[in-house]
Amino acid sequence: MSDLILSRVFRIASRPAAAALLLMTACGLGGCAGGAANNSFAMASNSTSGPTVAFESIDGPPPQVFERMVSMLDSESKLRSLSIVSREGTAAYRVKGYLAAQINHGRTTIAWVWDVYDQNQQRALRLSGEEPAGKAGRDAWAAADDLVLRKIAQAGLGGLTSMINGTSPADAPQPAPPAAPARRGPAVASADASPAPHEGEIAVGALAYTSY
């Protein structure tokens, strides 16, 4: 099983409009907390079989949460044998992700959105959902533990795999959770603002699945 190649570069950018749009998209009327940095990373594997996927960015979380999110995507993508390639190269699909910490009645929920684009830069799929993260503290992101992030990775990659295989998210097999992966350093850089939400999303449990 090939190792993912991860590099780390930090570049902090102020995006007030993008942050506001993300919070309105993911949180609705709830109270939310967003990270100051816009995050993107390069992931690559040696596998070339099947459609290739590149992750462009994950906007919203602070760097420490972002790093753990990358680790979860790393291990979960290997379990599904997805062909993850560097965002610097060509890919059949590209993913832009967004996370927001929402506080409602003293409880924290991590809302997430994945927009999947095809080679024509047209959005082919939107995956979204919410994961309960427990009691809210002074820092809402502190509730985003490894279990919460792994559930997000499983739901997102499961929906992505379903689209590639032509099945519905409910039909996709869910692998057993592996041991916690080793920490890796992602590349963090500025990314584009998140797009406005589209109507007509179909809820499948905690996962919203929309094809175009």
mmCIF file of C-alpha atoms in Angstrom:
data_model
loop_
_atom_site.group_PDB
_atom_site.id
_atom_site.type_symbol
_atom_site.label_atom_id
_atom_site.label_comp_id
_atom_site.label_asym_id
_atom_site.label_seq_id
_atom_site.Cartn_x
_atom_site.Cartn_y
_atom_site.Cartn_z
ATOM 1 C CA MET A 1 0.000 0.000 0.000
ATOM 2 C CA SER A 2 1.582 3.233 -1.108
ATOM 3 C CA ASP A 3 2.230 6.128 1.201
ATOM 4 C CA LEU A 4 0.742 9.543 0.490
ATOM 5 C CA ILE A 5 3.233 12.306 -0.168
ATOM 6 C CA LEU A 6 2.375 15.311 1.984
ATOM 7 C CA SER A 7 4.236 18.622 2.028
ATOM 8 C CA ARG A 8 3.681 21.577 4.330
ATOM 9 C CA VAL A 9 3.588 25.275 3.475
ATOM 10 C CA PHE A 10 1.738 27.903 5.540
ATOM 11 C CA ARG A 11 0.270 31.028 4.006
ATOM 12 C CA ILE A 12 -2.419 32.837 6.016
ATOM 13 C CA ALA A 13 -4.926 34.926 4.063
ATOM 14 C CA SER A 14 -7.781 37.127 5.290
ATOM 15 C CA ARG A 15 -11.009 36.291 3.464
ATOM 16 C CA PRO A 16 -13.909 37.976 5.366
ATOM 17 C CA ALA A 17 -16.376 37.540 2.498
ATOM 18 C CA ALA A 18 -15.459 33.896 1.981
ATOM 19 C CA ALA A 19 -15.755 33.157 5.688
ATOM 20 C CA ALA A 20 -19.163 34.818 5.886
ATOM 21 C CA LEU A 21 -20.402 32.865 2.870
ATOM 22 C CA LEU A 22 -19.135 29.595 4.352
ATOM 23 C CA LEU A 23 -20.916 30.232 7.647
ATOM 24 C CA MET A 24 -24.194 31.068 5.931
ATOM 25 C CA THR A 25 -23.885 27.970 3.737
ATOM 26 C CA ALA A 26 -23.000 25.421 6.408
ATOM 27 C CA CYS A 27 -24.550 26.832 9.570
ATOM 28 C CA GLY A 28 -27.825 28.479 8.637
ATOM 29 C CA LEU A 29 -29.090 30.328 11.715
ATOM 30 C CA GLY A 30 -26.820 28.573 14.234
ATOM 31 C CA GLY A 31 -23.777 30.083 15.922
ATOM 32 C CA CYS A 32 -20.544 29.129 14.192
ATOM 33 C CA ALA A 33 -16.796 29.432 14.565
ATOM 34 C CA GLY A 34 -14.480 29.459 11.564
ATOM 35 C CA GLY A 35 -10.718 29.219 11.239
ATOM 36 C CA ALA A 36 -8.582 32.173 10.213
ATOM 37 C CA ALA A 37 -6.730 30.259 7.523
ATOM 38 C CA ASN A 38 -7.888 28.869 4.212
ATOM 39 C CA ASN A 39 -6.370 25.418 3.812
ATOM 40 C CA SER A 40 -5.356 23.393 0.798
ATOM 41 C CA PHE A 41 -3.102 20.413 0.490
ATOM 42 C CA ALA A 42 -1.346 18.108 -1.925
ATOM 43 C CA MET A 43 -1.957 14.374 -1.595
ATOM 44 C CA ALA A 44 -0.486 11.812 -3.968
ATOM 45 C CA SER A 45 -0.357 8.052 -4.245
ATOM 46 C CA ASN A 46 1.327 5.673 -6.659
ATOM 47 C CA SER A 47 -1.980 4.050 -7.596
ATOM 48 C CA THR A 48 -3.107 4.910 -11.126
ATOM 49 C CA SER A 49 -5.995 2.463 -11.596
ATOM 50 C CA GLY A 50 -9.483 3.903 -11.970
ATOM 51 C CA PRO A 51 -10.583 7.555 -11.948
ATOM 52 C CA THR A 52 -8.179 9.923 -10.212
ATOM 53 C CA VAL A 53 -9.162 12.388 -7.483
ATOM 54 C CA ALA A 54 -7.335 15.518 -6.317
ATOM 55 C CA PHE A 55 -8.205 17.446 -3.153
ATOM 56 C CA GLU A 56 -7.879 21.173 -3.818
ATOM 57 C CA SER A 57 -8.689 22.637 -0.412
ATOM 58 C CA ILE A 58 -10.464 22.356 2.927
ATOM 59 C CA ASP A 59 -11.532 25.809 4.094
ATOM 60 C CA GLY A 60 -12.703 26.753 7.573
ATOM 61 C CA PRO A 61 -10.864 24.782 10.285
ATOM 62 C CA PRO A 62 -7.806 26.047 12.169
ATOM 63 C CA PRO A 63 -4.460 24.470 11.163
ATOM 64 C CA GLN A 64 -4.394 21.874 13.949
ATOM 65 C CA VAL A 65 -7.849 20.546 13.012
ATOM 66 C CA PHE A 66 -6.958 20.692 9.331
ATOM 67 C CA GLU A 67 -3.856 18.543 9.877
ATOM 68 C CA ARG A 68 -5.893 15.850 11.623
ATOM 69 C CA MET A 69 -8.528 16.002 8.889
ATOM 70 C CA VAL A 70 -5.819 15.304 6.299
ATOM 71 C CA SER A 71 -4.627 12.299 8.323
ATOM 72 C CA MET A 72 -8.158 10.885 8.355
ATOM 73 C CA LEU A 73 -8.546 11.390 4.607
ATOM 74 C CA ASP A 74 -5.177 9.709 4.124
ATOM 75 C CA SER A 75 -6.115 6.508 5.956
ATOM 76 C CA GLU A 76 -9.718 6.340 4.725
ATOM 77 C CA SER A 77 -8.754 6.834 1.070
ATOM 78 C CA LYS A 78 -6.321 3.908 1.336
ATOM 79 C CA LEU A 79 -9.086 1.669 2.690
ATOM 80 C CA ARG A 80 -11.188 2.474 -0.368
ATOM 81 C CA SER A 81 -8.254 2.154 -2.806
ATOM 82 C CA LEU A 82 -9.036 5.566 -4.250
ATOM 83 C CA SER A 83 -6.494 6.904 -6.727
ATOM 84 C CA ILE A 84 -5.571 10.156 -4.970
ATOM 85 C CA VAL A 85 -3.212 12.356 -6.972
ATOM 86 C CA SER A 86 -1.498 15.687 -6.394
ATOM 87 C CA ARG A 87 -3.638 18.751 -7.005
ATOM 88 C CA GLU A 88 -0.768 20.076 -9.137
ATOM 89 C CA GLY A 89 -1.384 17.368 -11.771
ATOM 90 C CA THR A 90 -4.353 16.224 -13.831
ATOM 91 C CA ALA A 91 -7.299 14.454 -12.211
ATOM 92 C CA ALA A 92 -10.696 13.145 -13.276
ATOM 93 C CA TYR A 93 -12.297 14.839 -10.251
ATOM 94 C CA ARG A 94 -11.302 17.687 -7.952
ATOM 95 C CA VAL A 95 -12.698 18.246 -4.469
ATOM 96 C CA LYS A 96 -13.076 21.514 -2.570
ATOM 97 C CA GLY A 97 -14.136 21.085 1.043
ATOM 98 C CA TYR A 98 -15.546 23.417 3.680
ATOM 99 C CA LEU A 99 -15.914 22.932 7.445
ATOM 100 C CA ALA A 100 -17.635 25.078 10.076
ATOM 101 C CA ALA A 101 -18.130 24.618 13.827
ATOM 102 C CA GLN A 102 -21.755 25.342 14.742
ATOM 103 C CA ILE A 103 -22.979 25.890 18.315
ATOM 104 C CA ASN A 104 -26.661 25.372 19.074
ATOM 105 C CA HIS A 105 -28.131 25.156 22.588
ATOM 106 C CA GLY A 106 -24.710 24.546 24.090
ATOM 107 C CA ARG A 107 -23.844 21.678 21.752
ATOM 108 C CA THR A 108 -21.254 21.726 18.976
ATOM 109 C CA THR A 109 -21.869 20.387 15.491
ATOM 110 C CA ILE A 110 -19.283 20.274 12.718
ATOM 111 C CA ALA A 111 -20.954 21.061 9.396
ATOM 112 C CA TRP A 112 -19.157 20.080 6.205
ATOM 113 C CA VAL A 113 -19.537 20.443 2.450
ATOM 114 C CA TRP A 114 -17.600 18.780 -0.372
ATOM 115 C CA ASP A 115 -17.978 20.109 -3.909
ATOM 116 C CA VAL A 116 -16.733 17.681 -6.562
ATOM 117 C CA TYR A 117 -15.776 19.049 -9.994
ATOM 118 C CA ASP A 118 -15.164 17.148 -13.217
ATOM 119 C CA GLN A 119 -12.428 17.739 -15.791
ATOM 120 C CA ASN A 120 -14.550 20.456 -17.426
ATOM 121 C CA GLN A 121 -14.573 22.362 -14.123
ATOM 122 C CA GLN A 122 -18.299 21.703 -13.800
ATOM 123 C CA ARG A 123 -19.620 20.704 -10.408
ATOM 124 C CA ALA A 124 -20.670 17.060 -10.664
ATOM 125 C CA LEU A 125 -21.636 16.443 -7.045
ATOM 126 C CA ARG A 126 -22.193 18.171 -3.721
ATOM 127 C CA LEU A 127 -21.851 16.157 -0.520
ATOM 128 C CA SER A 128 -22.740 17.722 2.810
ATOM 129 C CA GLY A 129 -23.619 16.747 6.343
ATOM 130 C CA GLU A 130 -23.304 17.489 10.044
ATOM 131 C CA GLU A 131 -21.536 15.554 12.792
ATOM 132 C CA PRO A 132 -22.452 16.073 16.489
ATOM 133 C CA ALA A 133 -19.311 16.936 18.445
ATOM 134 C CA GLY A 134 -20.510 17.160 22.043
ATOM 135 C CA LYS A 135 -20.749 19.967 24.564
ATOM 136 C CA ALA A 136 -19.523 23.355 23.410
ATOM 137 C CA GLY A 137 -16.608 25.002 25.177
ATOM 138 C CA ARG A 138 -14.856 28.319 24.761
ATOM 139 C CA ASP A 139 -13.305 27.015 21.535
ATOM 140 C CA ALA A 140 -15.906 25.280 19.380
ATOM 141 C CA TRP A 141 -13.210 23.566 17.310
ATOM 142 C CA ALA A 142 -11.881 21.777 20.411
ATOM 143 C CA ALA A 143 -14.887 19.451 20.110
ATOM 144 C CA ALA A 144 -13.747 18.274 16.662
ATOM 145 C CA ASP A 145 -11.939 15.151 17.881
ATOM 146 C CA ASP A 146 -10.515 12.349 15.728
ATOM 147 C CA LEU A 147 -13.765 10.358 15.813
ATOM 148 C CA VAL A 148 -15.773 13.296 14.439
ATOM 149 C CA LEU A 149 -13.216 13.989 11.714
ATOM 150 C CA ARG A 150 -13.022 10.317 10.760
ATOM 151 C CA LYS A 151 -16.824 10.173 10.369
ATOM 152 C CA ILE A 152 -16.648 13.176 8.043
ATOM 153 C CA ALA A 153 -13.876 11.538 6.007
ATOM 154 C CA GLN A 154 -15.843 8.272 5.802
ATOM 155 C CA ALA A 155 -19.057 9.995 4.712
ATOM 156 C CA GLY A 156 -17.332 12.200 2.140
ATOM 157 C CA LEU A 157 -15.144 9.498 0.625
ATOM 158 C CA GLY A 158 -18.057 7.050 0.714
ATOM 159 C CA GLY A 159 -20.221 9.444 -1.294
ATOM 160 C CA LEU A 160 -17.364 10.169 -3.693
ATOM 161 C CA THR A 161 -16.719 6.455 -4.220
ATOM 162 C CA SER A 162 -20.443 5.895 -4.802
ATOM 163 C CA MET A 163 -20.485 8.536 -7.534
ATOM 164 C CA ILE A 164 -17.437 7.009 -9.226
ATOM 165 C CA ASN A 165 -18.911 3.500 -9.009
ATOM 166 C CA GLY A 166 -22.400 4.620 -10.011
ATOM 167 C CA THR A 167 -24.105 3.599 -6.753
ATOM 168 C CA SER A 168 -26.056 5.499 -4.112
ATOM 169 C CA PRO A 169 -24.321 6.453 -0.818
ATOM 170 C CA ALA A 170 -26.526 4.024 1.126
ATOM 171 C CA ASP A 171 -25.283 1.123 -1.016
ATOM 172 C CA ALA A 172 -21.589 1.893 -0.536
ATOM 173 C CA PRO A 173 -19.793 -0.491 1.874
ATOM 174 C CA GLN A 174 -18.341 1.135 4.976
ATOM 175 C CA PRO A 175 -14.888 -0.142 6.024
ATOM 176 C CA ALA A 176 -14.093 -0.822 9.667
ATOM 177 C CA PRO A 177 -12.269 2.067 11.400
ATOM 178 C CA PRO A 178 -8.492 1.457 11.395
ATOM 179 C CA ALA A 179 -6.032 2.390 14.103
ATOM 180 C CA ALA A 180 -5.328 6.103 14.360
ATOM 181 C CA PRO A 181 -2.856 7.063 11.593
ATOM 182 C CA ALA A 182 0.444 8.797 12.182
ATOM 183 C CA ARG A 183 0.297 12.582 12.114
ATOM 184 C CA ARG A 184 1.399 14.140 8.847
ATOM 185 C CA GLY A 185 2.124 17.706 7.827
ATOM 186 C CA PRO A 186 -0.180 19.050 5.100
ATOM 187 C CA ALA A 187 0.396 22.008 2.823
ATOM 188 C CA VAL A 188 -1.752 24.966 3.875
ATOM 189 C CA ALA A 189 -2.351 27.753 1.374
ATOM 190 C CA SER A 190 -5.023 30.181 0.261
ATOM 191 C CA ALA A 191 -7.979 28.822 -1.680
ATOM 192 C CA ASP A 192 -10.965 30.143 -3.600
ATOM 193 C CA ALA A 193 -14.090 31.302 -1.804
ATOM 194 C CA SER A 194 -16.802 28.704 -1.308
ATOM 195 C CA PRO A 195 -19.677 28.724 -3.839
ATOM 196 C CA ALA A 196 -23.260 29.502 -2.914
ATOM 197 C CA PRO A 197 -25.420 26.480 -2.026
ATOM 198 C CA HIS A 198 -27.758 24.941 -4.581
ATOM 199 C CA GLU A 199 -31.312 23.888 -3.882
ATOM 200 C CA GLY A 200 -32.556 20.347 -4.249
ATOM 201 C CA GLU A 201 -30.134 18.489 -2.009
ATOM 202 C CA ILE A 202 -31.388 15.011 -1.071
ATOM 203 C CA ALA A 203 -30.757 13.952 2.523
ATOM 204 C CA VAL A 204 -29.438 10.439 3.113
ATOM 205 C CA GLY A 205 -29.125 10.146 6.883
ATOM 206 C CA ALA A 206 -26.636 12.819 7.953
ATOM 207 C CA LEU A 207 -25.331 13.002 4.384
ATOM 208 C CA ALA A 208 -26.804 15.188 1.671
ATOM 209 C CA TYR A 209 -26.169 13.791 -1.808
ATOM 210 C CA THR A 210 -26.754 15.946 -4.884
ATOM 211 C CA SER A 211 -25.779 14.973 -8.433
ATOM 212 C CA TYR A 212 -25.760 17.280 -11.432
#
